[in-house]
Short mmCIF file of C-alpha atoms and ligand atoms in Angstrom, two decimals:
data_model
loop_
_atom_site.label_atom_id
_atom_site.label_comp_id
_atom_site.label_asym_id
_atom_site.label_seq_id
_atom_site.Cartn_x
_atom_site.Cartn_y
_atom_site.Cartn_z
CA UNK A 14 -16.74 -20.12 42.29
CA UNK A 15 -18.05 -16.62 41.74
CA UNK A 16 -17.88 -14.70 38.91
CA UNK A 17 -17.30 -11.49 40.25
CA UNK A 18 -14.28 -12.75 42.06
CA UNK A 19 -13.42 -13.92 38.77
CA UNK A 20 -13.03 -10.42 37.16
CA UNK A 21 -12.13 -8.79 40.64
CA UNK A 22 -8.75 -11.08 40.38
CA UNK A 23 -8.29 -10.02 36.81
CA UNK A 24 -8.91 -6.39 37.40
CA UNK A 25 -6.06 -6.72 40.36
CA UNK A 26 -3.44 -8.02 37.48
CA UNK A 27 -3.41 -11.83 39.07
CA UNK A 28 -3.57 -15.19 37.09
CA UNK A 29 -6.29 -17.01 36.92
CA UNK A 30 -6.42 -20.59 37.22
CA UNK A 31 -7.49 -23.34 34.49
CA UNK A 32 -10.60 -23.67 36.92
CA UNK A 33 -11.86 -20.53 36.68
CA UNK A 34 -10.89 -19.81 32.83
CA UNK A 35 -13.08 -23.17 31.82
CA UNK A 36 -16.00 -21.71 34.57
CA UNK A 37 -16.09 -18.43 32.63
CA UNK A 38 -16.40 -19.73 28.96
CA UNK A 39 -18.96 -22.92 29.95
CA UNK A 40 -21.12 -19.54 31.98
CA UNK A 41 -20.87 -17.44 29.09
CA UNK A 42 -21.65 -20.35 26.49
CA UNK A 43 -24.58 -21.67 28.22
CA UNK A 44 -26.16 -18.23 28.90
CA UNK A 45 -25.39 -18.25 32.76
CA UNK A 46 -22.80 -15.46 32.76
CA UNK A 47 -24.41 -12.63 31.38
CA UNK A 48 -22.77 -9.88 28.58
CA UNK A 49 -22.04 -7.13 31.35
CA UNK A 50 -19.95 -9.47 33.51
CA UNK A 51 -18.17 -10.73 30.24
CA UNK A 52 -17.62 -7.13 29.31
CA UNK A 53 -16.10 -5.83 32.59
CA UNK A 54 -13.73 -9.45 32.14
CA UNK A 55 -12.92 -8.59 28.77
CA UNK A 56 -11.91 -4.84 29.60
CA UNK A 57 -10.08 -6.10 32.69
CA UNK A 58 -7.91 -8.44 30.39
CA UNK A 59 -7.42 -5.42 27.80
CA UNK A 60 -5.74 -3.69 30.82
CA UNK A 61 -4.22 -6.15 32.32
CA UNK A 62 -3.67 -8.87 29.81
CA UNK A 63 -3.33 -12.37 30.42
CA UNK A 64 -0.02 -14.49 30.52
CA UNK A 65 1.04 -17.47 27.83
CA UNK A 66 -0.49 -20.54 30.44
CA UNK A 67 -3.81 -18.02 30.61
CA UNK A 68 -3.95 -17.71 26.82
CA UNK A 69 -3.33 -21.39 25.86
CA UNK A 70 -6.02 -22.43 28.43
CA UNK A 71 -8.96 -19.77 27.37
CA UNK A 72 -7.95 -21.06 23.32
CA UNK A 73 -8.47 -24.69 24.14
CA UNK A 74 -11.75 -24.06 26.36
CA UNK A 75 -13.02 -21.89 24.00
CA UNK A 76 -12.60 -24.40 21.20
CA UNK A 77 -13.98 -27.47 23.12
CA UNK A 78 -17.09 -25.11 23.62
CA UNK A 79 -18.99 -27.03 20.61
CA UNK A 80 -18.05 -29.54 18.25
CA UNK A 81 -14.48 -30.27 17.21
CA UNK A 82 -13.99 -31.72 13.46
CA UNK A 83 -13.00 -35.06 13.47
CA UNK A 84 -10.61 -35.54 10.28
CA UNK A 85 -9.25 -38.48 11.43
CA UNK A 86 -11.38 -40.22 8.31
CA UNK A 87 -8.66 -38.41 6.05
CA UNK A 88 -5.43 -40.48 5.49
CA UNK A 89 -2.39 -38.07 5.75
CA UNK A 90 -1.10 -35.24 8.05
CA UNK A 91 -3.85 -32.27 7.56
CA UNK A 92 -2.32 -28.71 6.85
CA UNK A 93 -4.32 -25.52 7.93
CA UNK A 94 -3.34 -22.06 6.53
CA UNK A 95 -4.72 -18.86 8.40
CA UNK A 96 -4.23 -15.15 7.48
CA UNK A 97 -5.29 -12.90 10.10
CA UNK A 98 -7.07 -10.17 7.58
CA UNK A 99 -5.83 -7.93 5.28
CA UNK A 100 -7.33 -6.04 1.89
CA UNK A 101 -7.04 -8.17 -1.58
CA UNK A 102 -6.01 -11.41 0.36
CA UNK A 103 -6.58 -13.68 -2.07
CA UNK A 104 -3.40 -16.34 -0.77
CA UNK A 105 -6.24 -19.33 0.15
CA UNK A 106 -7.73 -19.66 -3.38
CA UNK A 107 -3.86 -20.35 -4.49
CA UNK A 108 -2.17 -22.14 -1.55
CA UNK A 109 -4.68 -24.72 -1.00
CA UNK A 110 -4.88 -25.97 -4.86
CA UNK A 111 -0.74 -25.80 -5.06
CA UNK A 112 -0.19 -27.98 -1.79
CA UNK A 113 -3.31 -30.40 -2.49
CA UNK A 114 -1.57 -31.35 -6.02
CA UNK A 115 1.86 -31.86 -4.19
CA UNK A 116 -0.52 -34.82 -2.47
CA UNK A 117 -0.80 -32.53 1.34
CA UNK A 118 -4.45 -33.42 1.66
CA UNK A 119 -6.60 -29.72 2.39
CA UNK A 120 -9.42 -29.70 4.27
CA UNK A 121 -10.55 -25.60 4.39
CA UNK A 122 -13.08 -24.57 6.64
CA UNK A 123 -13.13 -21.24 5.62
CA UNK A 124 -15.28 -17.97 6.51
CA UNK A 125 -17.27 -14.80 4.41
CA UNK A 126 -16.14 -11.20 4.82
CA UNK A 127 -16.96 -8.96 6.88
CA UNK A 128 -15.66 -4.95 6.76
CA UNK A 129 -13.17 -4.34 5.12
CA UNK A 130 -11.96 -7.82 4.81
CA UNK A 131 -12.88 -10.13 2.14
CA UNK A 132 -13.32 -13.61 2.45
CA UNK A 133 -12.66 -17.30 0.18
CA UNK A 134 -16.12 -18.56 0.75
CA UNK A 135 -17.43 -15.44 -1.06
CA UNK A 136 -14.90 -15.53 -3.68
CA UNK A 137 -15.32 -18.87 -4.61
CA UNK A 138 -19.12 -18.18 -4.89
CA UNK A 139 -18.69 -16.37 -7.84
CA UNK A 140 -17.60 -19.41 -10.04
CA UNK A 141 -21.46 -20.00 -11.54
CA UNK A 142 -22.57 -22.92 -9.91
CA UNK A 143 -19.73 -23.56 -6.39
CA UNK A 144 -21.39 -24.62 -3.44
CA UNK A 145 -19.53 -24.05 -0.22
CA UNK A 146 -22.19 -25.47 1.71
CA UNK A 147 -21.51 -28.58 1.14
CA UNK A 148 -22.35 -31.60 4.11
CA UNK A 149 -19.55 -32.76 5.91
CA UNK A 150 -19.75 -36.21 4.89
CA UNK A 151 -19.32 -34.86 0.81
CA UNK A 152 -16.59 -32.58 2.18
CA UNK A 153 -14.63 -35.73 3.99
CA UNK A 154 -14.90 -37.62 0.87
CA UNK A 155 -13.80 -34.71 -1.65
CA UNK A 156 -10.68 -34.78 0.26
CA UNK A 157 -10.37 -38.62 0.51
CA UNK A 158 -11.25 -38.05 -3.69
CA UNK A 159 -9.36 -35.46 -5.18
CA UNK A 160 -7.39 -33.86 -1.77
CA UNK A 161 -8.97 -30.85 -1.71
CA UNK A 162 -12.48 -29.66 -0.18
CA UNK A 163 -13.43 -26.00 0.75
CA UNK A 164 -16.42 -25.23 2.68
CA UNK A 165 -18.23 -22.94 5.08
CA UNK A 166 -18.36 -23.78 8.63
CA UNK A 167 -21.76 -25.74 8.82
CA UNK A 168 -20.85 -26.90 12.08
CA UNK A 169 -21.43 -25.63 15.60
CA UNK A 170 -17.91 -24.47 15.69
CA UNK A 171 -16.59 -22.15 18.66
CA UNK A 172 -19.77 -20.96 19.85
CA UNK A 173 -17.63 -19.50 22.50
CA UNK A 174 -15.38 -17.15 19.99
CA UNK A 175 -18.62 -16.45 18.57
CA UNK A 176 -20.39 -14.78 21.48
CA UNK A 177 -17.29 -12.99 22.76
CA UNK A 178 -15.89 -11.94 19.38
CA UNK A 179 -19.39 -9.97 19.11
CA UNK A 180 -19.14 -8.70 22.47
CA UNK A 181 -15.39 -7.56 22.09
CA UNK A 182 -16.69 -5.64 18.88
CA UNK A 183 -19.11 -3.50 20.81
CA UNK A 184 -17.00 -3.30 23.79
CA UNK A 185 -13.57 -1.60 22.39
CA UNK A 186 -11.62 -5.07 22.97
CA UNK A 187 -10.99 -6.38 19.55
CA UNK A 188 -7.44 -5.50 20.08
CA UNK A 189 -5.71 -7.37 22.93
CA UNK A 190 -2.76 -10.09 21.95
CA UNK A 191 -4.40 -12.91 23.93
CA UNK A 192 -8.13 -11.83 22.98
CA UNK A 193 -6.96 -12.13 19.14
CA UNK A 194 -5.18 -15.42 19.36
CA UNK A 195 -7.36 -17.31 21.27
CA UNK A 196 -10.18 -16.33 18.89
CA UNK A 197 -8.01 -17.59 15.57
CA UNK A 198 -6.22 -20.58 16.98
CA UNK A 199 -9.50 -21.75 19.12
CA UNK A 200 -11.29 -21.89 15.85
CA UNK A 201 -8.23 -23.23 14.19
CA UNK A 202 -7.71 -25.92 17.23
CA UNK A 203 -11.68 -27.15 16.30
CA UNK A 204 -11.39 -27.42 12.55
CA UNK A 205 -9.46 -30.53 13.39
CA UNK A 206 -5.93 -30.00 10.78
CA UNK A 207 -2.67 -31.21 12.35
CA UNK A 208 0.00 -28.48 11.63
CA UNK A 209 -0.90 -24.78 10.98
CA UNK A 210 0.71 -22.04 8.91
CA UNK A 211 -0.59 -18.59 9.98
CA UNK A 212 0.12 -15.59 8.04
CA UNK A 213 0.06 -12.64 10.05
CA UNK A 214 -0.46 -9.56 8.32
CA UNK A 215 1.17 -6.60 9.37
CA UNK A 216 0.47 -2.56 8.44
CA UNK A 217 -2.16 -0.04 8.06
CA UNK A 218 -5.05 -2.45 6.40
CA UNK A 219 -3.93 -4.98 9.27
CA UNK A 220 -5.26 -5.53 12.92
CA UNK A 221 -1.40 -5.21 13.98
CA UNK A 222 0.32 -2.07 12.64
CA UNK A 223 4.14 -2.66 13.22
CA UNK A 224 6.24 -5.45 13.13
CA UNK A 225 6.67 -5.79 17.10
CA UNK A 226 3.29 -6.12 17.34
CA UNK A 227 2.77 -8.68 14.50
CA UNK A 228 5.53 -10.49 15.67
CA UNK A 229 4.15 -10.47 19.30
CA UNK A 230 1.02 -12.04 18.27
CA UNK A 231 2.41 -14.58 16.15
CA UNK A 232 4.33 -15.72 19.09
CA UNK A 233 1.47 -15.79 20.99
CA UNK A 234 -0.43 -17.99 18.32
CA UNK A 235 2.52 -20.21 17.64
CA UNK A 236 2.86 -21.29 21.26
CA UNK A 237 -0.69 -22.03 21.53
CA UNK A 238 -0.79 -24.34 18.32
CA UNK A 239 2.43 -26.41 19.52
CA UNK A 240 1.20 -26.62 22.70
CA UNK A 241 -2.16 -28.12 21.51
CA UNK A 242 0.32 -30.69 19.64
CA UNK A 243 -0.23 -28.59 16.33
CA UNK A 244 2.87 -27.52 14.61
CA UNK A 245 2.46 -24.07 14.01
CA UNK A 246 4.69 -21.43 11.96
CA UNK A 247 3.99 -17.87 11.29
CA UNK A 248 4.67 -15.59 8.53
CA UNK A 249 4.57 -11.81 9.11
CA UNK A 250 4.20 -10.12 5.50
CA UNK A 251 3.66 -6.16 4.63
CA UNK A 252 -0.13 -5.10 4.40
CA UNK A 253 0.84 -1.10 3.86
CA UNK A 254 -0.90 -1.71 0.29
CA UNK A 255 -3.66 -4.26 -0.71
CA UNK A 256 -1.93 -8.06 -1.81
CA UNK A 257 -1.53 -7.83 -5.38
CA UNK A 258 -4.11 -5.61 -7.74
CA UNK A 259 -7.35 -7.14 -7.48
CA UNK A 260 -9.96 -6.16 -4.86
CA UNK A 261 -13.66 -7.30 -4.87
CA UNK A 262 -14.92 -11.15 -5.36
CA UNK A 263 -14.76 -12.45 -8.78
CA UNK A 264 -11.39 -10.17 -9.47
CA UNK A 265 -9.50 -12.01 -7.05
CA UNK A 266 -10.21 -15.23 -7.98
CA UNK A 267 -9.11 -14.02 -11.70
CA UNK A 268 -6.24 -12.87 -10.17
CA UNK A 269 -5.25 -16.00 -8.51
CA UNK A 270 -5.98 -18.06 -11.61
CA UNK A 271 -3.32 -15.62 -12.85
CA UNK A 272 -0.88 -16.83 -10.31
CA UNK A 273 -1.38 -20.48 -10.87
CA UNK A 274 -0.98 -19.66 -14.51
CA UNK A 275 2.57 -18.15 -13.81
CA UNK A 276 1.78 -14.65 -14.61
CA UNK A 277 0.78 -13.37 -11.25
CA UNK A 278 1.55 -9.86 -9.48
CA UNK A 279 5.34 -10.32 -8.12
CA UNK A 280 4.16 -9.42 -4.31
CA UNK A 281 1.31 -11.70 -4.21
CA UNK A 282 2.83 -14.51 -6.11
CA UNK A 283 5.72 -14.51 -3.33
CA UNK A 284 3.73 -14.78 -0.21
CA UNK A 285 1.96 -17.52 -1.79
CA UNK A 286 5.21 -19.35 -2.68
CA UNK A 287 6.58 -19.00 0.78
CA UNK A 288 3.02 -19.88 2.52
CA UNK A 289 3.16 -23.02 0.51
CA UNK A 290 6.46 -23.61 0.74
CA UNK A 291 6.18 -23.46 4.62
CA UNK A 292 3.08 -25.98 4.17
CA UNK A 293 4.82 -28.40 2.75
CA UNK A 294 7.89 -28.37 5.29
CA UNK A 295 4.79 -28.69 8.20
CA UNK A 296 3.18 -32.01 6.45
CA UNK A 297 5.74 -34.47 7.53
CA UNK A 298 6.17 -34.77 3.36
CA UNK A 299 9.83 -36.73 4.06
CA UNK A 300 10.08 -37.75 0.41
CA UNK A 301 10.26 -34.45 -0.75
CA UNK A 302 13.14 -33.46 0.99
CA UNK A 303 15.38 -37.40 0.52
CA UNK A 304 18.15 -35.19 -0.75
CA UNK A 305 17.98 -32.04 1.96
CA UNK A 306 20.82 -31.61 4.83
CA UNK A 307 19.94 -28.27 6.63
CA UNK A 308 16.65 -26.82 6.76
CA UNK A 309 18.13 -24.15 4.55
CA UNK A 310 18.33 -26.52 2.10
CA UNK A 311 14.88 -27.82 2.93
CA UNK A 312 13.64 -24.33 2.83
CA UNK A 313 15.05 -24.27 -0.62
CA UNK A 314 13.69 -27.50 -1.99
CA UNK A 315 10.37 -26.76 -0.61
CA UNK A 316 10.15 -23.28 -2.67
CA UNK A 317 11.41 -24.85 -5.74
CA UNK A 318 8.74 -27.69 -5.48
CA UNK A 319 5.69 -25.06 -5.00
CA UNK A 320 7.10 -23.33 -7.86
CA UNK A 321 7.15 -26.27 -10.17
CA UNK A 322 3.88 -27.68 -9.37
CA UNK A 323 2.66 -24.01 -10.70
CA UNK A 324 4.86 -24.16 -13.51
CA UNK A 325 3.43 -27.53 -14.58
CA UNK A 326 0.04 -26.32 -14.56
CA UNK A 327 -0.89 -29.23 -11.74
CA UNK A 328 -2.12 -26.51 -9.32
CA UNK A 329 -4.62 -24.47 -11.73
CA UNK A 330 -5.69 -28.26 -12.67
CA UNK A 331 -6.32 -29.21 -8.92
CA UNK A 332 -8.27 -25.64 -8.99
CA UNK A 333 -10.76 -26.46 -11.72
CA UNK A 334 -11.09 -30.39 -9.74
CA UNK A 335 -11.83 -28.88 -7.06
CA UNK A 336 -14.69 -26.36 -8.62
CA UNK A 337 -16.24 -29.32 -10.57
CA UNK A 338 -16.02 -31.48 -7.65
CA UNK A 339 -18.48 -28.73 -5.83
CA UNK A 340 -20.74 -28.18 -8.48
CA UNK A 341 -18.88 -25.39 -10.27
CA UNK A 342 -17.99 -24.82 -13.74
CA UNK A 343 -14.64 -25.81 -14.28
CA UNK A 344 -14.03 -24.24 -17.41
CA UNK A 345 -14.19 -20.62 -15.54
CA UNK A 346 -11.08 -21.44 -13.80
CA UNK A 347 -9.45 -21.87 -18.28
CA UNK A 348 -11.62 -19.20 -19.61
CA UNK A 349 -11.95 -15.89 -17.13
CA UNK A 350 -13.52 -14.04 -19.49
CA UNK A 351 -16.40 -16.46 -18.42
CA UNK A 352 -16.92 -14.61 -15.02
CA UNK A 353 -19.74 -12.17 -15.37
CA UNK A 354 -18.45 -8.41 -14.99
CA UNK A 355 -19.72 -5.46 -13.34
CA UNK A 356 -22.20 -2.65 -15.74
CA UNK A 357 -19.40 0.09 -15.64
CA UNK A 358 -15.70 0.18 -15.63
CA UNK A 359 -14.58 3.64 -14.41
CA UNK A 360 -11.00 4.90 -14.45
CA UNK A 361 -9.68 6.62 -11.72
CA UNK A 362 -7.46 9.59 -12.40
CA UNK A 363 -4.74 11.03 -10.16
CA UNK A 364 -5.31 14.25 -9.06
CA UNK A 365 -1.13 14.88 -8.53
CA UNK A 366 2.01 13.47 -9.46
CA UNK A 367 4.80 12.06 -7.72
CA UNK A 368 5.84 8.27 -6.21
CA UNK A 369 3.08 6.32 -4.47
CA UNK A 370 4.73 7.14 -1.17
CA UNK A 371 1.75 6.02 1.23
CA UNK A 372 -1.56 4.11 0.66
CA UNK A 373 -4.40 4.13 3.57
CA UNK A 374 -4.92 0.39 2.94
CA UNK A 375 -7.93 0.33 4.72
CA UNK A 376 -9.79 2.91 2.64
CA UNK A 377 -9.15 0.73 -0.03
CA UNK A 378 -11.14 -1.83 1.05
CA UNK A 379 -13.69 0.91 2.38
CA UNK A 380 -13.61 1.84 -1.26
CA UNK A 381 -14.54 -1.73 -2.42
CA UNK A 382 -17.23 -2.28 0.94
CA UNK A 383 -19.10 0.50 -0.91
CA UNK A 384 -19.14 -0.53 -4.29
CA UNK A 385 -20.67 -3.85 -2.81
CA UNK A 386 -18.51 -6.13 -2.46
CA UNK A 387 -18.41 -6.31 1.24
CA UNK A 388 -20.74 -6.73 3.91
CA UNK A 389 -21.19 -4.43 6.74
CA UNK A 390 -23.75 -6.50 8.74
CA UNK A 391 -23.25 -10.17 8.64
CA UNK A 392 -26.97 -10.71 6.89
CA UNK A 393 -25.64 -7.82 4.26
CA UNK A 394 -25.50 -9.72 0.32
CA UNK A 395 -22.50 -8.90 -1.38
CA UNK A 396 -22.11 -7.97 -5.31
CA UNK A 397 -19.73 -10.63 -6.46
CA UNK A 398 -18.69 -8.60 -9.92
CA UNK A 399 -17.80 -5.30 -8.22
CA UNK A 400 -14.03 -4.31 -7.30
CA UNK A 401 -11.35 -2.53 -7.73
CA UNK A 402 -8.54 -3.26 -10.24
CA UNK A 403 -4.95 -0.81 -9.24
CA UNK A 404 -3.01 -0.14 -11.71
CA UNK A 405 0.27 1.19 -9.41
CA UNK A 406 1.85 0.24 -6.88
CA UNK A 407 3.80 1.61 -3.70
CA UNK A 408 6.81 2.90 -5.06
CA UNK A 409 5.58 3.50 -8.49
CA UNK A 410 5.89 6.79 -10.42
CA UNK A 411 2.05 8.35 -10.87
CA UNK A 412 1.61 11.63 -13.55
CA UNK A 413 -1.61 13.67 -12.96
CA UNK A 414 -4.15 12.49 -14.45
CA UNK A 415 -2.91 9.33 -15.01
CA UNK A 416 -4.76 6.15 -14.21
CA UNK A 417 -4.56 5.18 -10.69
CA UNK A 418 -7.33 2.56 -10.44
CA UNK A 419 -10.48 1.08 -12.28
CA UNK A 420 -13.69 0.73 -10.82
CA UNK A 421 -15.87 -2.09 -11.51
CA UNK A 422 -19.14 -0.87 -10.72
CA UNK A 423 -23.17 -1.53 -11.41
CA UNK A 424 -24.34 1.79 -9.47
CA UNK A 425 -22.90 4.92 -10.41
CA UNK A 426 -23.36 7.10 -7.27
CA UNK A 427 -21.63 4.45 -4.86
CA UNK A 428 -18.85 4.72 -7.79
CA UNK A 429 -18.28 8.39 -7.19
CA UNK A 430 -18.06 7.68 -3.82
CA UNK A 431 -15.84 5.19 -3.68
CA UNK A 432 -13.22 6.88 -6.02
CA UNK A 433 -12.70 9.93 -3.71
CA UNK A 434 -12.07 7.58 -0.83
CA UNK A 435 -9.41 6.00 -2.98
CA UNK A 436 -8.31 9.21 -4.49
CA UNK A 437 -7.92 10.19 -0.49
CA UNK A 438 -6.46 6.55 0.48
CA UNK A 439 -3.19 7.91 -1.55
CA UNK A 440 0.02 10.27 -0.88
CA UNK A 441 2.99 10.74 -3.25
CA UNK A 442 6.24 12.10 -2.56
CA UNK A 443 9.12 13.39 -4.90
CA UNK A 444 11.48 10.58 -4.20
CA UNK A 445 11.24 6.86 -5.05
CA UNK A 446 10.39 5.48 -1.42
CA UNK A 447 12.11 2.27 -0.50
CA UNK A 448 9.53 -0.76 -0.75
CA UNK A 449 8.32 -2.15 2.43
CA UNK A 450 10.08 -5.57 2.97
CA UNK A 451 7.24 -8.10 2.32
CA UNK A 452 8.33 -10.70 4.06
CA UNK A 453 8.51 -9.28 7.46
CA UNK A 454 9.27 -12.02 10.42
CA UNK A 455 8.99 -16.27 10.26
CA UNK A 456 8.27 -17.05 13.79
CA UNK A 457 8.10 -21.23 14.46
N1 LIG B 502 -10.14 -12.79 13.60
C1 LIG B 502 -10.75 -13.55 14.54
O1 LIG B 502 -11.30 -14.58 14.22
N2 LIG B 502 -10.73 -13.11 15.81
C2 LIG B 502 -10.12 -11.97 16.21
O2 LIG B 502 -10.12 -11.65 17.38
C3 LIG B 502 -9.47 -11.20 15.23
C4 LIG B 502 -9.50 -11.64 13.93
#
């Protein structure tokens, strides 16, 4: 087999066989295929694109390119959850803790943020004390423990996605259906769960920008979990505005204590129910649903139950279990006003008035990238106190001069910076806009 005939085929628009996807990804892996032939291939499948066999067959060599987790220690059907990126994203730091204390055991490989995006690991990091680095035989036992473990990938996971997702960055191909889903679900079809919710964001602060296209991909991700023998449902929900009003570490993860206290934002708390909700109907949980007779009513039953297990304070309780059980202090997850806070907390004033008619999501999280809570490079540190807290949402009525935003900020240059981006990240109109639907597309 040669390589250039390889990428000639693909440049022609013809399908590649299994035999020369797996001869690709072992060359690249091991070094024999070099980054200009995997660049011309990558560019050839941005043009051409690649069908659903193609797809499923570069996601499952991709994730047998280094070590698969082996969960099968772990009594009980694993649940995954994904989200494919968005600003403010803080669903994982609720989700996991609701559907570990409804006895759905979670093991959460999880990554750090890079961009615009944040990510759990980091969040987590700023309870005083939470180790995500934990070994995998503490993280197998956690779960076995309490139900609930969260860690970095310390493994040798996907080396595969990881050489080609760095490629794809430099190369303009970051944005092809198949090149996206094979890079989630490979890494998703390694981390060893046995059903998968994904949560496919869907707007300006998201890789896909209307619902077509959101929808599109989560077909394309759905189809590769089931076919790898992983039950996999997608969400599509709104990112036209961050999730919720918290961006930056520390913030979020007060702001998802807020939503397993009950007293969350509406928006956020709602894609958390349903991405629970949809957990539990994956996990094979038949005592939960003794009474159900359509999955309407299961769909039902299953929302109730998340709520309840909130309501009852059982979640925020698995929360603070699972902080102490990785060295954290659990009282941070009772007490907030624990977490240490920025030097400076700066108001942002409107310059107009009007409804919030538009919101550049991703300047938002620009915004909070240069206050530091971002990285830019993966080496970068990140401030874990720094964010930004909104005060109004799409749809809401702003008067000048009003507060928009607050800045939590230790540097007061990178503060003046980051509140014209936000100032600019925001349009208002006369009318009341309609709200964007949140829940956009369920796709199983
Ligand atoms: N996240 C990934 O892991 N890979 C992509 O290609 C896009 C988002």
């Amino acid at each position: 087999m040669h390589i250039v005939d390889i990428i000639t085929k693909k440049r022609n628009g013809e399908k590649l066989s299994k035999e020369e996807i797996k001869y690709l990804v072992k060359g690249y892996t091991d070094g024999t295929v070099p980054d200009y032939q995997m660049s011309a291939f990558l560019m050839a499948v941005w043009f051409r694109g690649m069908d659903k066999e193609e797809t499923v067959c570069l996601t499952k060599e991709m994730a047998q390119s280094g070590d698969m987790m082996d969960l099968s220690r772990i009594h009980g059907i694993k649940v995954d959850k994904h989200s494919t990126g968005g600003v403010g994203d803080k669903t994982t730091l609720v989700v996991a803790p609701v559907v570990s204390a409804l006895g759905i055991p979670v093991a959460k490989m999880s990554g750090r943020g890079l961009g615009h995006t944040g990510g759990t690991i980091d969040k987590l990091e700023s309870i005083e004390g939470f180790r995500t680095d934990i070994p995998e035989e503490q993280f197998i036992n956690n779960i076995n423990k309490i139900n609930i473990a969260i860690a970095g990938q310390t493994k040798n996971i996907c080396p595969a996605d990881k050489k080609i997702y760095a490629l794809r960055d430099v190369t303009a191909t970051v944005d092809n259906y198949s090149l996206i889903a094979s890079s989630i679900m490979s890494k998703k079809l390694a981390s060893g769960a046995d059903a998968i919710v994904l949560d496919v964001k869907c707007g300006n602060g998201a890789f896909m920008h209307d619902t077509d296209s959101a929808l599109k991909l989560a077909k394309t991700m759905t189809k590769i979990g089931n076919s790898a023998g992983k039950r996999t449902v997608a969400l599509i929900t709104d990112m036209n505005e961050p999730l919720g009003r918290m961006v930056g570490n520390s913030l979020e993860v007060i702001e998802a204590i807020e939503v397993l206290n009950g007293n969350g934002e509406e928006r956020l708390t709602e894609v958390c129910i349903m991405l629970a909700a949809n957990m539990l109907l994956v996990s094979d949980r038949e005592e939960y649903f003794e009474d159900c007779h359509s999955d309407e009513e299961r769909r039902t039953k299953a929302t109730e139950t998340v709520k309840s297990v909130i309501k009852s304070g059982a979640a925020l309780k698995k929360l603070a279990e699972l902080t102490k059980a990785q060295g954290g202090n659990p009282e941070y997850i009772y007490n907030t006003s624990l977490f240490k806070t920025a030097a400076y907390k700066i108001p942002v004033k409107y310059n107009n008035s009007g409804y919030l008619s538009y919101c550049d999501t991703e300047k938002v999280g620009k915004a909070s990238l240069i206050l530091g809570a971002g990285r830019e490079k993966k080496e970068d540190k990140i401030n874990h106190y720094v964010g930004i807290e909104l005060l109004k949402k799409l749809g809401d009525y702003i008067g000048k001069d009003e507060i928009l935003a607050y800045l939590y900020a230790d540097d007061k240059e990178k503060a003046e910076e980051a509140e014209s981006m936000i100032l600019s990240a925001y349009e208002v109109s006369p009318e009341k806009p309609e709200k964007n639907k949140l829940i956009k597309g369920f796709v199983c």
